[in-house]
Amino acid sequence: MTLARGLAAFDDRVLDRVVMAVPAAGMWLARLVDRGAETPVDGVVRLVAQGARGLGTLARRPQTGQLHQYYAQATAALVVLALFLVFVR
């Protein structure tokens, strides 16, 4: 009977505390990793989204619906391409 009481006390004082400490340690580690990894990753995602938004704004700028402006843009692009090919070769 004494052995049973001793083992019950050991279970209550030691094993139960270890079992309760494991989730607390896991939560502490998760918070630590969250601060160290989540913030930089979130910053990169926000930066990519901001860049995509800016490129979308730039892509919509020449879309005026006026045909003569599209011809002028195509001509300018062909001139730049021709100059590039002349200077590269």
PDB file of C-alpha atoms in Angstrom:
ATOM      1  CA  MET A   1       0.000   0.000   0.000  1.00  0.00           C
ATOM      2  CA  THR A   2       2.852   2.353   0.766  1.00  0.00           C
ATOM      3  CA  LEU A   3       4.356   1.714  -2.653  1.00  0.00           C
ATOM      4  CA  ALA A   4       1.033   2.575  -4.315  1.00  0.00           C
ATOM      5  CA  ARG A   5       0.808   5.857  -2.389  1.00  0.00           C
ATOM      6  CA  GLY A   6       4.378   6.720  -3.294  1.00  0.00           C
ATOM      7  CA  LEU A   7       3.801   5.982  -6.977  1.00  0.00           C
ATOM      8  CA  ALA A   8       0.549   7.984  -6.934  1.00  0.00           C
ATOM      9  CA  ALA A   9       2.369  10.930  -5.395  1.00  0.00           C
ATOM     10  CA  PHE A  10       5.131  10.603  -8.010  1.00  0.00           C
ATOM     11  CA  ASP A  11       2.497  10.522 -10.725  1.00  0.00           C
ATOM     12  CA  ASP A  12       0.785  13.635  -9.375  1.00  0.00           C
ATOM     13  CA  ARG A  13       3.917  15.637  -8.632  1.00  0.00           C
ATOM     14  CA  VAL A  14       6.257  14.690 -11.475  1.00  0.00           C
ATOM     15  CA  LEU A  15       4.538  13.021 -14.405  1.00  0.00           C
ATOM     16  CA  ASP A  16       1.448  15.229 -14.338  1.00  0.00           C
ATOM     17  CA  ARG A  17       3.589  18.362 -14.316  1.00  0.00           C
ATOM     18  CA  VAL A  18       5.649  17.097 -17.255  1.00  0.00           C
ATOM     19  CA  VAL A  19       2.487  16.308 -19.199  1.00  0.00           C
ATOM     20  CA  MET A  20       1.152  19.799 -18.480  1.00  0.00           C
ATOM     21  CA  ALA A  21       4.488  21.465 -19.294  1.00  0.00           C
ATOM     22  CA  VAL A  22       4.827  19.947 -22.785  1.00  0.00           C
ATOM     23  CA  PRO A  23       1.921  21.917 -24.344  1.00  0.00           C
ATOM     24  CA  ALA A  24       3.075  25.104 -22.627  1.00  0.00           C
ATOM     25  CA  ALA A  25       6.579  24.621 -24.020  1.00  0.00           C
ATOM     26  CA  GLY A  26       5.107  23.895 -27.443  1.00  0.00           C
ATOM     27  CA  MET A  27       3.093  27.108 -27.363  1.00  0.00           C
ATOM     28  CA  TRP A  28       6.149  29.085 -26.250  1.00  0.00           C
ATOM     29  CA  LEU A  29       8.205  27.609 -29.096  1.00  0.00           C
ATOM     30  CA  ALA A  30       5.418  28.315 -31.598  1.00  0.00           C
ATOM     31  CA  ARG A  31       5.283  31.970 -30.525  1.00  0.00           C
ATOM     32  CA  LEU A  32       9.057  32.236 -30.817  1.00  0.00           C
ATOM     33  CA  VAL A  33       9.058  30.770 -34.328  1.00  0.00           C
ATOM     34  CA  ASP A  34       6.089  32.940 -35.282  1.00  0.00           C
ATOM     35  CA  ARG A  35       7.976  36.097 -34.371  1.00  0.00           C
ATOM     36  CA  GLY A  36      11.142  34.948 -36.115  1.00  0.00           C
ATOM     37  CA  ALA A  37       9.693  33.590 -39.350  1.00  0.00           C
ATOM     38  CA  GLU A  38       6.189  34.904 -39.879  1.00  0.00           C
ATOM     39  CA  THR A  39       7.024  38.606 -39.839  1.00  0.00           C
ATOM     40  CA  PRO A  40       9.730  38.513 -42.558  1.00  0.00           C
ATOM     41  CA  VAL A  41       7.653  36.196 -44.748  1.00  0.00           C
ATOM     42  CA  ASP A  42       4.637  38.453 -44.335  1.00  0.00           C
ATOM     43  CA  GLY A  43       6.794  41.430 -45.305  1.00  0.00           C
ATOM     44  CA  VAL A  44       7.970  39.703 -48.487  1.00  0.00           C
ATOM     45  CA  VAL A  45       4.404  38.789 -49.427  1.00  0.00           C
ATOM     46  CA  ARG A  46       3.282  42.377 -48.893  1.00  0.00           C
ATOM     47  CA  LEU A  47       6.210  43.642 -50.991  1.00  0.00           C
ATOM     48  CA  VAL A  48       5.340  41.289 -53.867  1.00  0.00           C
ATOM     49  CA  ALA A  49       1.691  42.363 -53.710  1.00  0.00           C
ATOM     50  CA  GLN A  50       2.693  46.022 -53.738  1.00  0.00           C
ATOM     51  CA  GLY A  51       4.956  45.406 -56.750  1.00  0.00           C
ATOM     52  CA  ALA A  52       2.183  43.594 -58.619  1.00  0.00           C
ATOM     53  CA  ARG A  53      -0.194  46.447 -57.855  1.00  0.00           C
ATOM     54  CA  GLY A  54       2.329  48.967 -59.183  1.00  0.00           C
ATOM     55  CA  LEU A  55       2.936  46.956 -62.355  1.00  0.00           C
ATOM     56  CA  GLY A  56      -0.814  46.703 -62.887  1.00  0.00           C
ATOM     57  CA  THR A  57      -1.105  50.471 -62.615  1.00  0.00           C
ATOM     58  CA  LEU A  58       1.694  50.935 -65.140  1.00  0.00           C
ATOM     59  CA  ALA A  59       0.116  48.398 -67.507  1.00  0.00           C
ATOM     60  CA  ARG A  60      -3.237  50.206 -67.442  1.00  0.00           C
ATOM     61  CA  ARG A  61      -1.754  53.630 -68.051  1.00  0.00           C
ATOM     62  CA  PRO A  62      -1.269  53.324 -71.864  1.00  0.00           C
ATOM     63  CA  GLN A  63      -4.681  51.676 -72.353  1.00  0.00           C
ATOM     64  CA  THR A  64      -6.624  54.710 -73.491  1.00  0.00           C
ATOM     65  CA  GLY A  65      -8.854  53.103 -76.113  1.00  0.00           C
ATOM     66  CA  GLN A  66      -7.608  55.490 -78.801  1.00  0.00           C
ATOM     67  CA  LEU A  67      -6.290  53.561 -81.790  1.00  0.00           C
ATOM     68  CA  HIS A  68      -3.716  56.151 -82.896  1.00  0.00           C
ATOM     69  CA  GLN A  69      -1.977  55.895 -79.523  1.00  0.00           C
ATOM     70  CA  TYR A  70      -1.710  52.124 -79.885  1.00  0.00           C
ATOM     71  CA  TYR A  71      -0.077  52.603 -83.317  1.00  0.00           C
ATOM     72  CA  ALA A  72       2.371  55.101 -81.836  1.00  0.00           C
ATOM     73  CA  GLN A  73       3.250  52.700 -79.017  1.00  0.00           C
ATOM     74  CA  ALA A  74       3.780  49.813 -81.449  1.00  0.00           C
ATOM     75  CA  THR A  75       6.003  52.011 -83.633  1.00  0.00           C
ATOM     76  CA  ALA A  76       8.067  53.104 -80.638  1.00  0.00           C
ATOM     77  CA  ALA A  77       8.461  49.480 -79.526  1.00  0.00           C
ATOM     78  CA  LEU A  78       9.617  48.431 -83.005  1.00  0.00           C
ATOM     79  CA  VAL A  79      12.148  51.288 -83.129  1.00  0.00           C
ATOM     80  CA  VAL A  80      13.555  50.296 -79.739  1.00  0.00           C
ATOM     81  CA  LEU A  81      13.753  46.651 -80.859  1.00  0.00           C
ATOM     82  CA  ALA A  82      15.507  47.622 -84.111  1.00  0.00           C
ATOM     83  CA  LEU A  83      18.037  49.783 -82.237  1.00  0.00           C
ATOM     84  CA  PHE A  84      18.659  46.962 -79.795  1.00  0.00           C
ATOM     85  CA  LEU A  85      19.295  44.496 -82.622  1.00  0.00           C
ATOM     86  CA  VAL A  86      21.641  46.941 -84.391  1.00  0.00           C
ATOM     87  CA  PHE A  87      23.733  47.603 -81.302  1.00  0.00           C
ATOM     88  CA  VAL A  88      23.828  44.001 -80.080  1.00  0.00           C
ATOM     89  CA  ARG A  89      25.075  42.612 -83.380  1.00  0.00           C
TER      90      ARG A  89
END
